[in-house]
Coordinates of C-alpha atoms in Angstrom, one line a residue:
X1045 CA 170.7 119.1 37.0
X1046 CA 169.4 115.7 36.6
X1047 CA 170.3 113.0 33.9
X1048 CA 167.8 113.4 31.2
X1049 CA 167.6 117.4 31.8
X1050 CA 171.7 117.3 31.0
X1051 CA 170.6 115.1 27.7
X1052 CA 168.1 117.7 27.1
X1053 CA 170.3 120.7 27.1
X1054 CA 172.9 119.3 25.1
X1055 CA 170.3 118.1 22.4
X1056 CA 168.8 121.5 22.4
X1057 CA 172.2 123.2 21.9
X1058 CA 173.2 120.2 18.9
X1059 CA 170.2 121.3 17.4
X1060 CA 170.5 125.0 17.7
X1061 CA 174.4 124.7 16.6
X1062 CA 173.1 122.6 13.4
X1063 CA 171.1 124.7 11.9
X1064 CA 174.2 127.5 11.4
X1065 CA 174.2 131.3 11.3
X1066 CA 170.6 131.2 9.5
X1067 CA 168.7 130.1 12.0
X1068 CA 170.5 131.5 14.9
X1069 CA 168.2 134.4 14.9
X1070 CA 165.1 132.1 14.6
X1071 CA 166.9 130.5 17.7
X1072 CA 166.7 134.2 20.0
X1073 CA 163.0 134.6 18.9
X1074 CA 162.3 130.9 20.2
X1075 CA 163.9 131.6 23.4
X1076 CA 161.5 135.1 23.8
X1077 CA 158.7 133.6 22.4
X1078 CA 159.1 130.9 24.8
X1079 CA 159.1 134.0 27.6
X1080 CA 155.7 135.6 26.0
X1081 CA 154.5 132.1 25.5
X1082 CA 154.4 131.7 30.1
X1083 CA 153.6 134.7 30.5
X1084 CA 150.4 134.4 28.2
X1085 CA 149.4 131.0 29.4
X1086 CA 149.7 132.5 33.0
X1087 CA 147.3 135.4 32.6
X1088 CA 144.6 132.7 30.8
X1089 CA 144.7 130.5 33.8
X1090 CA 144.4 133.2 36.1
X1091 CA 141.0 134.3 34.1
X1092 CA 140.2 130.5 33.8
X1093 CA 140.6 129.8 30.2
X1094 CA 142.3 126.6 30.4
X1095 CA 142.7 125.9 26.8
X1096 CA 144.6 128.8 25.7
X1097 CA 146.6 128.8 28.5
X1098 CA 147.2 125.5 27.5
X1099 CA 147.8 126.0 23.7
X1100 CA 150.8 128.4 24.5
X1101 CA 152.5 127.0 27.8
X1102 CA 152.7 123.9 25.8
X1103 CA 154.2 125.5 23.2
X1104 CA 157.1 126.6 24.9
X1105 CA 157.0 123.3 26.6
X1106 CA 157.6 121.5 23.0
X1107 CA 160.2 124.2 22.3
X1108 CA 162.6 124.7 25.6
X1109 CA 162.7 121.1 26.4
X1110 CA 164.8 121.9 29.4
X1111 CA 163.0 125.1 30.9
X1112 CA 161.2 123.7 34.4
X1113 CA 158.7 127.1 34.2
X1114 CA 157.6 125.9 30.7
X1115 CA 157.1 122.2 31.6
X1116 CA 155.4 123.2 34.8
X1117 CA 152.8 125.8 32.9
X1118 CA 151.7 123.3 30.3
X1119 CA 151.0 120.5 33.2
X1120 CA 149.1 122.8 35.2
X1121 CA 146.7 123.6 32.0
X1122 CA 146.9 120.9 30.8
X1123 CA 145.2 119.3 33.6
X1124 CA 142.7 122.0 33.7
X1125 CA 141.6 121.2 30.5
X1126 CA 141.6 117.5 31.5
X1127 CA 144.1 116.5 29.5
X1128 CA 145.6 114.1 31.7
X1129 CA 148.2 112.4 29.5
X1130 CA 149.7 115.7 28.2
X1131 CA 149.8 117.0 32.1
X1132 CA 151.5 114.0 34.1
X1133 CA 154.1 114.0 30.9
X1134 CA 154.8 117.8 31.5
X1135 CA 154.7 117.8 34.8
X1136 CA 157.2 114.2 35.2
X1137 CA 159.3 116.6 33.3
X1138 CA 159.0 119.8 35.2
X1139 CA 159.8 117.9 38.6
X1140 CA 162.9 115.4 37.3
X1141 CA 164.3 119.4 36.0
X1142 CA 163.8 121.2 39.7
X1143 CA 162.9 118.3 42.0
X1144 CA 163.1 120.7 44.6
X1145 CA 159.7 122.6 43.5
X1146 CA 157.3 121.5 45.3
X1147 CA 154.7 122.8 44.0
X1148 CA 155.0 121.3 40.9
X1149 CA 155.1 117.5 43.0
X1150 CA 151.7 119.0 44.1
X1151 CA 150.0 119.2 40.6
X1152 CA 152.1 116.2 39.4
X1153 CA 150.4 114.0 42.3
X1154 CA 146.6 115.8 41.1
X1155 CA 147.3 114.9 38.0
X1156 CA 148.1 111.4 38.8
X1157 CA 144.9 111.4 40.9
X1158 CA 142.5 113.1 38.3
X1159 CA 143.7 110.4 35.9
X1160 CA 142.7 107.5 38.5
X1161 CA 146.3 106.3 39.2
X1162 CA 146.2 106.4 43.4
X1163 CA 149.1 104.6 43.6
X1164 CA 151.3 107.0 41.9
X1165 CA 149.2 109.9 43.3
X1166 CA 150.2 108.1 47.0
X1167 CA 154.3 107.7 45.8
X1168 CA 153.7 111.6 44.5
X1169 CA 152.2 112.9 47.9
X1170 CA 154.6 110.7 50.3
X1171 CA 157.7 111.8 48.1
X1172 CA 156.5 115.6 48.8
X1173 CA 156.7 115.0 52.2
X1174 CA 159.8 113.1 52.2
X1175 CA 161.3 116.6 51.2
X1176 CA 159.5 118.3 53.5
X1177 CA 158.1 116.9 56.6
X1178 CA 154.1 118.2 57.2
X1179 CA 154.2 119.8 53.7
X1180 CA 150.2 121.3 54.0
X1181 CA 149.0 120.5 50.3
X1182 CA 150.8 116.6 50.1
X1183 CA 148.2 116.2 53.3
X1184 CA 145.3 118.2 51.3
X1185 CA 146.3 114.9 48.1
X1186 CA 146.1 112.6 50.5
X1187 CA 143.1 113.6 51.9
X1188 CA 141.4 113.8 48.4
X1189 CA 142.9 110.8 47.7
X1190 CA 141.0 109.1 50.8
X1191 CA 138.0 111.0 49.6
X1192 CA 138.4 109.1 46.1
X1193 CA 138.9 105.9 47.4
X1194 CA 135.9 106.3 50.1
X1195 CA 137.5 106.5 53.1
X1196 CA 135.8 110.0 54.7
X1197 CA 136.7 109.5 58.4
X1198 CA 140.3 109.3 57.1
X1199 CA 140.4 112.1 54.7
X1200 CA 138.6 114.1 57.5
X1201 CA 141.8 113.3 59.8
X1202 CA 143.9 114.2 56.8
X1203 CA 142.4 117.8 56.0
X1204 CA 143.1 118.5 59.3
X1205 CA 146.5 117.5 59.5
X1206 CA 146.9 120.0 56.6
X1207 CA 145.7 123.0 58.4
X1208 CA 147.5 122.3 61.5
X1209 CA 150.4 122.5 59.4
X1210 CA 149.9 125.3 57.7
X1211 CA 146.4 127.2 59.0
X1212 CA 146.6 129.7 56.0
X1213 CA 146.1 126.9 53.4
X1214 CA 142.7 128.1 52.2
X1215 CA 142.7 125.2 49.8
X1216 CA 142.6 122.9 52.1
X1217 CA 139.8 124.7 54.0
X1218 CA 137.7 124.7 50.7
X1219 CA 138.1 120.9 49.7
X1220 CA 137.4 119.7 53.4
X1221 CA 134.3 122.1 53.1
X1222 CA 133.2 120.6 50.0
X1223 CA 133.5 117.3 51.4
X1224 CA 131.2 118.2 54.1
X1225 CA 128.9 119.6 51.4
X1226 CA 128.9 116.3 49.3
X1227 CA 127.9 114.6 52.6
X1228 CA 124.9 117.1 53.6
X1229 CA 126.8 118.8 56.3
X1230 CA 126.2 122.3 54.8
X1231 CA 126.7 124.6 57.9
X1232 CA 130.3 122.9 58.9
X1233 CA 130.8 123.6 54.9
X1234 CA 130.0 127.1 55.4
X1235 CA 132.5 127.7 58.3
X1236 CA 135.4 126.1 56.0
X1237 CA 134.7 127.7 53.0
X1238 CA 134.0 131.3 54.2
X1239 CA 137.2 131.0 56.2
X1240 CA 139.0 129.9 53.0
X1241 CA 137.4 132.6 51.1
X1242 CA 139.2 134.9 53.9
X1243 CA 142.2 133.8 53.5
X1244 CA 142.3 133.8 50.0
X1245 CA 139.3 136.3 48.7
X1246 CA 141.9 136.7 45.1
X1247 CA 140.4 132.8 44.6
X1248 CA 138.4 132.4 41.8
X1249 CA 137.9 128.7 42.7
X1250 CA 137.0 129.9 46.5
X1251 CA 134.9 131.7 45.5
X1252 CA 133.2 129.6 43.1
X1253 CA 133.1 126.7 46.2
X1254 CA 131.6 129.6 48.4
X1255 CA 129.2 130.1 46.0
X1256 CA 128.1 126.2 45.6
X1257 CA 128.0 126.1 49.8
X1258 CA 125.5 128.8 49.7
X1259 CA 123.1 128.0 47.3
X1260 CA 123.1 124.3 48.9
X1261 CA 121.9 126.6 52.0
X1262 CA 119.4 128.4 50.0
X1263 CA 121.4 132.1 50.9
X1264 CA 120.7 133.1 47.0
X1265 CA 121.7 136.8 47.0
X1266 CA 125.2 135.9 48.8
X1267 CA 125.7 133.1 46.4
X1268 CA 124.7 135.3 43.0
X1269 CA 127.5 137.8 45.1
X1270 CA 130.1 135.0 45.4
X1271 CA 129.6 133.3 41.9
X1272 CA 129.9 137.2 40.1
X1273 CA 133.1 137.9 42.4
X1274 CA 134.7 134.6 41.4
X1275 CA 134.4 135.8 37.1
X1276 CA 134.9 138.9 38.3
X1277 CA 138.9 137.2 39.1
X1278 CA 138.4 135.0 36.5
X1279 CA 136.0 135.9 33.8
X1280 CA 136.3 132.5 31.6
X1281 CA 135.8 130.2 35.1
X1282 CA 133.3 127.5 33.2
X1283 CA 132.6 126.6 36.8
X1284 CA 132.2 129.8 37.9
X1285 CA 129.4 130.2 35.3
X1286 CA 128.0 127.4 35.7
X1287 CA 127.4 127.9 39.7
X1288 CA 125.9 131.4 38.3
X1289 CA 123.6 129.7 36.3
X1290 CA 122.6 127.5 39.1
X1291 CA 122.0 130.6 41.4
X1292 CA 119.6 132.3 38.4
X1293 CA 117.9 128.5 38.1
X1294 CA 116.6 128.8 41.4
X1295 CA 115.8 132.4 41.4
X1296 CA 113.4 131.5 38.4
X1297 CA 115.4 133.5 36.1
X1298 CA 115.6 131.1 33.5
X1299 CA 116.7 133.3 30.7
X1300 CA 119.7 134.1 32.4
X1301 CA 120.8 130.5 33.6
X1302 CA 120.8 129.5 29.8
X1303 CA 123.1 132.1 29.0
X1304 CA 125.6 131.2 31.7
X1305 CA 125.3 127.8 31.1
X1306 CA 126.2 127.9 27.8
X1307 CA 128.9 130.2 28.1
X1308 CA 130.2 127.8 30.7
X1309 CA 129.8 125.1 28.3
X1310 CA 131.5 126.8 25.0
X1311 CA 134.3 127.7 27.4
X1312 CA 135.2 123.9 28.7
X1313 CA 133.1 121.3 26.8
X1314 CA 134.3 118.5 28.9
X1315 CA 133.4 120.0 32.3
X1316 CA 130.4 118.4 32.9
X1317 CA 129.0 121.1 35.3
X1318 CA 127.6 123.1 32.5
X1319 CA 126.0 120.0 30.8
X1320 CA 124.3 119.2 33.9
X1321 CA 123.3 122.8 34.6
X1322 CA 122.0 123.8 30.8
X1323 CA 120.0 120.1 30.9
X1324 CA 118.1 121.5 34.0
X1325 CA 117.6 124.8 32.3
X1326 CA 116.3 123.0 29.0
X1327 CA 114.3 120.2 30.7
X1328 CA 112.5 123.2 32.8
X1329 CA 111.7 125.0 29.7
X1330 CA 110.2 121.7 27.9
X1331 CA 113.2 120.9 25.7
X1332 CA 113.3 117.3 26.9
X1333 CA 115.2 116.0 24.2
X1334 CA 117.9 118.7 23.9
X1335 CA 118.6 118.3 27.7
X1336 CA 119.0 114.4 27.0
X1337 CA 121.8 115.3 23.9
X1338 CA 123.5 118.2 26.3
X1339 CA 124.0 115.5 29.0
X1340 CA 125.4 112.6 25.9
X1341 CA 129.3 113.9 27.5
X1342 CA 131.9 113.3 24.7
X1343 CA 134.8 111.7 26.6
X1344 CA 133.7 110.7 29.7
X1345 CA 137.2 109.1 30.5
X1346 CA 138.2 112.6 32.5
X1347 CA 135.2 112.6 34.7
X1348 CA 135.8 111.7 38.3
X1349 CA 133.7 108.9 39.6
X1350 CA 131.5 111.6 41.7
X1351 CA 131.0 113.6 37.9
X1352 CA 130.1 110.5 36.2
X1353 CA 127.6 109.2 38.7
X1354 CA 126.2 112.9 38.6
X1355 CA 126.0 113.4 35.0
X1356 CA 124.3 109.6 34.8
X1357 CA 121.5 110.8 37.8
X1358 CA 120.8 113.5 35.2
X1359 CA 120.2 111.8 32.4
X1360 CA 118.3 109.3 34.3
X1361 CA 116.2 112.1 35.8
X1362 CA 115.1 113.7 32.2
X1363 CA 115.0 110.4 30.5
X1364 CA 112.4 108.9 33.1
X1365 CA 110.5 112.6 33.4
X1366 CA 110.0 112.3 29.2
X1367 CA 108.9 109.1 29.3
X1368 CA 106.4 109.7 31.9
X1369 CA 105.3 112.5 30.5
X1370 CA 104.2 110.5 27.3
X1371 CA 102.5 108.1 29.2
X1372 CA 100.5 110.5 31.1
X1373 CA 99.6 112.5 28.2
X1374 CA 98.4 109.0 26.3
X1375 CA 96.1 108.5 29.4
X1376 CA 94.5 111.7 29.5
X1377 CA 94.3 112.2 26.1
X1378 CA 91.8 108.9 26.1
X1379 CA 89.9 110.2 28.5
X1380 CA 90.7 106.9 31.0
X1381 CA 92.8 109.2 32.8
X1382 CA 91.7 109.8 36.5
X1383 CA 92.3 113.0 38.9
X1384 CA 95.7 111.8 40.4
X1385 CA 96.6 111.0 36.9
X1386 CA 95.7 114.3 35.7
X1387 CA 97.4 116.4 38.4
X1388 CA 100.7 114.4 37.7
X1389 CA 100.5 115.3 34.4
X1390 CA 99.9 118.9 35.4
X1391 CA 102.9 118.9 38.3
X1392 CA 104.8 117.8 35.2
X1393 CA 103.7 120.5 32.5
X1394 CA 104.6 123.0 34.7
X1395 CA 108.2 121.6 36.0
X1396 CA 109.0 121.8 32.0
X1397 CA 107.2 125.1 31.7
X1398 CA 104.2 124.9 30.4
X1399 CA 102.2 126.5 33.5
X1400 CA 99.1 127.1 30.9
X1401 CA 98.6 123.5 29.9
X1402 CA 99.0 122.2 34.0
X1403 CA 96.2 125.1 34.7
X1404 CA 94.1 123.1 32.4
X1405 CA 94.6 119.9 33.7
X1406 CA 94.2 121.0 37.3
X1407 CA 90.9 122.2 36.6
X1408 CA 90.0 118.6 34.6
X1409 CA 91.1 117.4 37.5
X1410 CA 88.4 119.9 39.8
X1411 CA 86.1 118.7 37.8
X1412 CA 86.7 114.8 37.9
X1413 CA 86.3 115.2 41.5
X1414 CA 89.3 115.5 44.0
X1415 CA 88.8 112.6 46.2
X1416 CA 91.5 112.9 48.8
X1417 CA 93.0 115.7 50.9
X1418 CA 96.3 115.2 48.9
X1419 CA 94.6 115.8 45.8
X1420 CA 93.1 119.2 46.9
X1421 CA 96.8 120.1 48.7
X1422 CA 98.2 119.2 45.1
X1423 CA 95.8 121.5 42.6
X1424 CA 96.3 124.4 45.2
X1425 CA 100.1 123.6 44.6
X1426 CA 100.0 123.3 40.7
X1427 CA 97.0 126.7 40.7
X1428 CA 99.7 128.9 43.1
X1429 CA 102.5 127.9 41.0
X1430 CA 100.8 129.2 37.9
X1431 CA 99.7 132.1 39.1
X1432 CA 95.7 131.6 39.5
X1433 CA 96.1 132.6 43.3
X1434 CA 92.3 132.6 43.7
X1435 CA 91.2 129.4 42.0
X1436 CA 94.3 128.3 44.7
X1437 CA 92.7 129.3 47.8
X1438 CA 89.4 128.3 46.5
X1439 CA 90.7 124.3 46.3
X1440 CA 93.0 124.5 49.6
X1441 CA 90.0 126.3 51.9
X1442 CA 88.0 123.2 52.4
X1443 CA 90.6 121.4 54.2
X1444 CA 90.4 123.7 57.2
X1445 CA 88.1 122.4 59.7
X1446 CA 88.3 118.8 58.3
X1447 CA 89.6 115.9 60.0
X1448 CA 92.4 116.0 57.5
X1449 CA 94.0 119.8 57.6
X1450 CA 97.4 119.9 58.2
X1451 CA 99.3 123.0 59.7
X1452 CA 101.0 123.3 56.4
X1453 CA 97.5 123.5 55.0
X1454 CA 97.0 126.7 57.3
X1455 CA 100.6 128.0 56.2
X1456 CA 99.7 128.1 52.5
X1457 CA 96.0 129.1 53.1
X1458 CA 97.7 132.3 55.0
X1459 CA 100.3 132.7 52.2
X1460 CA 97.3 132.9 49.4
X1461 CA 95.4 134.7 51.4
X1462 CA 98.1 137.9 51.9
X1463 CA 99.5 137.8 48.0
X1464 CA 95.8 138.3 47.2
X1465 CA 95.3 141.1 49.3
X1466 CA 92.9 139.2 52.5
X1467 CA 95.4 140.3 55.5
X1468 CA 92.9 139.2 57.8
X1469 CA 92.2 136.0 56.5
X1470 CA 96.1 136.1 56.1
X1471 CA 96.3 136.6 59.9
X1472 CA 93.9 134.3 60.9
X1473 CA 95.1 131.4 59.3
X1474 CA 99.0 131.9 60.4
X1475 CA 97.3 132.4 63.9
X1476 CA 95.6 128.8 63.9
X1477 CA 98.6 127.5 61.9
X1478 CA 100.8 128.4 64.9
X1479 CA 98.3 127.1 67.4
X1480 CA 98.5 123.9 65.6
X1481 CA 102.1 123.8 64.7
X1482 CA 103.4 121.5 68.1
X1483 CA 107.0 120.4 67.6
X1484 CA 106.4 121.4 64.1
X1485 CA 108.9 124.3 64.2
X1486 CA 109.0 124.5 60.7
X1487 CA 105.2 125.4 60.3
X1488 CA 106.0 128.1 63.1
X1489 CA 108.6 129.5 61.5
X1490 CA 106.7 129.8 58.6
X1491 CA 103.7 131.1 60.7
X1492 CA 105.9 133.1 62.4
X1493 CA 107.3 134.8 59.1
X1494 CA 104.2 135.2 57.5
X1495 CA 102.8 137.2 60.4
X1496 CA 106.0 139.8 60.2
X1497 CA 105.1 140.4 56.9
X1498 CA 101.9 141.7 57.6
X1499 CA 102.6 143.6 60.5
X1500 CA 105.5 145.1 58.0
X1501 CA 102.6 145.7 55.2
X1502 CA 100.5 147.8 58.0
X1503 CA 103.2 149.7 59.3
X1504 CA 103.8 148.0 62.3
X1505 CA 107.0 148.1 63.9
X1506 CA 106.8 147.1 66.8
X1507 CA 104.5 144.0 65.6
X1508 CA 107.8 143.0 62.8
X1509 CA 110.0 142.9 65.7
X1510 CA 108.1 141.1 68.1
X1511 CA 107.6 138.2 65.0
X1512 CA 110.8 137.9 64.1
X1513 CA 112.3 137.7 67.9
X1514 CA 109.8 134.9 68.3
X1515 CA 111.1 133.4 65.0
X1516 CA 114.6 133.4 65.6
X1517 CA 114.4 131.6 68.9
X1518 CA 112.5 128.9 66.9
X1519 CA 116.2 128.5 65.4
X1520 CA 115.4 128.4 61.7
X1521 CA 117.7 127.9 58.8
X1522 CA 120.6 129.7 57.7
X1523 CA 118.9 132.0 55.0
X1524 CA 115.6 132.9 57.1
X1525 CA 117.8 133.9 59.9
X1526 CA 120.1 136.0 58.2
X1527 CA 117.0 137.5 56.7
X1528 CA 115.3 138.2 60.0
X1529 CA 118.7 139.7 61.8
X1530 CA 119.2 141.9 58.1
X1531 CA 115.7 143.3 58.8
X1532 CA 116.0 144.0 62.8
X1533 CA 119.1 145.2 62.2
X1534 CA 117.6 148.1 59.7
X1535 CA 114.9 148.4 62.3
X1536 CA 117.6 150.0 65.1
X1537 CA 117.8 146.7 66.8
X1538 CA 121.6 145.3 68.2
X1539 CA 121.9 141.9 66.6
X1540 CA 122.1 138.9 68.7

């Protein structure tokens, strides 16, 4: 027992000893409380609640000023719920009682890093390895602390020292995945992260990562699957919600995404994930100024330097998108306002959901005269979106044939064509899109994809089959693959 915790015990007992044979009682129910107290805090960080576990590991931290389990409990949410002060005091505590716990080092060094003190996060890590030489999470706080100072080669080297020492640590498979995900490198995240999420699939915060990697690949149905099984573990995760919201964002269920994000966001006010998420939910809905007060963060002292930078893009984003919106809407409402002008205003309209009021501009802007090919591509765009399929392929048909059609042009002429019910006008343009495509392989893919589905629609086997062999040794992305193998594979064909 060290120094202080000697001091500590003997204060304890001088003051349980004072207060005589009336209190001694009050003294046994302290000591269980204390007990319950752990025990409760434990089952709300395991569900994600962070401030109740919080509110009772750190009262039976106040209370048994010499029990390690106590101090270590109230660090641990403590720093959840970004109180950063409160956790590197516990957790000093918790490792001067068993300096031998090394997990407890680990969250101590976190804390020190979350509360932008590397130099003590460095002494924290290096002491952890000074007990124990190639200690797998001292390298993973290293490695983040690399990440934090903006070394990425070296963190890189780092994350892998962790897993060579200890290839189960599925933490340190998850934070070298997200680093790959913060620098665009989404399939190496995906290998990472879905190993991590089988070494640990009990991991709310795996999960939750998983989750992020795959709707950054666009595989929506295995993210909404990964987001629901991280709350599922932890059912008061703020991040976990939020991450759901984002999935039901970009499925167009915005009804949803509100919900989650504001659960997320009663749950952990400070996390600014939920901010960010409900701002895109509000600004998409036309609530530009509520978006702008959601992203107004009320202590941003515990954001990272990554959080603050992306909570400052999002106010940027809604702040510019209001203001342009107002100027726009002056300009066309003197009737100065030109087709481009109009059609801006219209892209804009129906990005905060108001798909009516960009219809009407995009046919003011018909009518004004669209003067360039990127005008017409533009109406079609804003027309499709809405809904007014027809008015859609009406505007996008003239391109074809003119010295300015693109194979895109083709792609989305096919696309209106099928949805309203032309398959051979469908067929012919995805033909003359592929014919055009060259080392497009993105418009043949598309093509490609197109032409399955209308072989599909007229019962065709044989014709889905051939498509989407020809489309998967175009090497698409991630999600169309998996879609394409998901299909052949409930066609009777071996997947390759």
């Amino acid at each position: 027992m060290t120094r202080r915790a000697r001091v500590l015990a003997v204060l304890l007992a001088l003051v349980t000893a004072a207060t005589g044979g009336v209190l001694a009682e009050d003294a046994a129910w302290v000591r269980e409380e204390v007990f319950r107290r752990i025990d409760r805090a434990a089952a709300a960080l395991r569900a994600g609640d962070a401030f109740v576990a919080e509110e009772s590991a750190c009262w039976a931290y106040r209370r048994a000023l010499n029990n390690h389990t106590a101090a270590w409990y109230c660090g641990r949410a403590a720093l959840e719920a970004r109180h950063f002060d409160l956790a590197i005091e516990a957790l000093e505590l918790a490792v001067e009682l068993q300096p031998e716990h090394l997990t407890s080092g680990t969250d101590l060094g976190r804390a020190y890093l979350a509360a932008g003190d590397v130099a003590r996060a460095r002494a924290a890590f290096f002491r952890l390895l000074d007990l124990k030489k190639d200690y797998s999470p001292a390298w993973v706080g290293l490695a983040q602390l690399a990440e934090r100072t903006g070394d990425e080669k070296r963190a890189l080297e780092l994350y892998a020292k962790a897993i060579e020492a200890d290839p189960g640590n599925a933490r340190a498979r998850l934070r070298r995945g997200e680093l790959h995900l913060r620098a665009g490198r989404i399939d190496d995240a995906l290998v990472d992260i879905r190993e991590a999420a089988k070494l640990r699939p009990d991991s709310a915060e795996i999960e939750t990562g998983l989750a992020r990697a795959l709707l950054e690949a666009g595989l929506l149905d295995e993210a909404l699957t990964a987001a629901r099984a991280a709350l599922a573990v932890s059912p008061a995760s703020a991040d976990a919600h939020a991450v759901l919201a984002a999935v039901f964002i970009r499925k167009g269920a915005l009804v949803e995404a509100e919900e989650e994000a504001r659960r997320a966001l009663e749950t952990h006010p400070v996390n600014p994930a939920p901010r960010i998420v409900l701002a895109e939910v509000l600004g998409r809905t036309g609530r530009l100024d509520e978006a702008l007060a959601v992203l107004e963060h009320p202590d941003e002292d515990v954001l990272t330097p990554d959080e603050r930078a992306a909570i400052g893009a999002a106010r940027r984003r809604w702040a510019e998108h209001r203001a342009r919106l107002a100027r726009l809407s002056e300009r066309v409402e003197s009737g100065e306002a030109t087709a481009e002008q109009m059609l801006a205003l219209a892209e804009a309209e129906l990005e905060t959901g108001r798909p009516a009021r960009a219809v009407e501009l995009a046919r003011k802007a018909v009518e004004a005269g669209l003067a360039a090919a990127t005008e017409r591509r533009r109406t079609a765009w804003v027309l499709g979106r809405a809904g007014h399929l027809l008015e859609a392929e009406r505007v996008l048909a003239p391109l074809v044939g003119s010295a300015e059609v693109d194979p895109a042009d083709l792609v989305n002429l096919g696309v209106l064509r099928e949805r309203t019910g032309d398959p051979d006008g469908a067929a012919e343009a995805f033909h003359a899109a592929l014919a055009a495509a060259g080392s497009r392989t993105e418009i043949a893919v598309a093509a490609r994809a197109g032409l399955a589905r209308l072989a599909l629609a007229r019962g065709d086997m044989d014709g889905v089959r051939g498509q989407l062999r020809a489309l998967l040794a175009l090497e698409p992305g991630a999600d169309l693959a998996a879609r394409a193998r998901i299909v052949l594979a409930r066609l009777g064909e071996a997947p390759r």
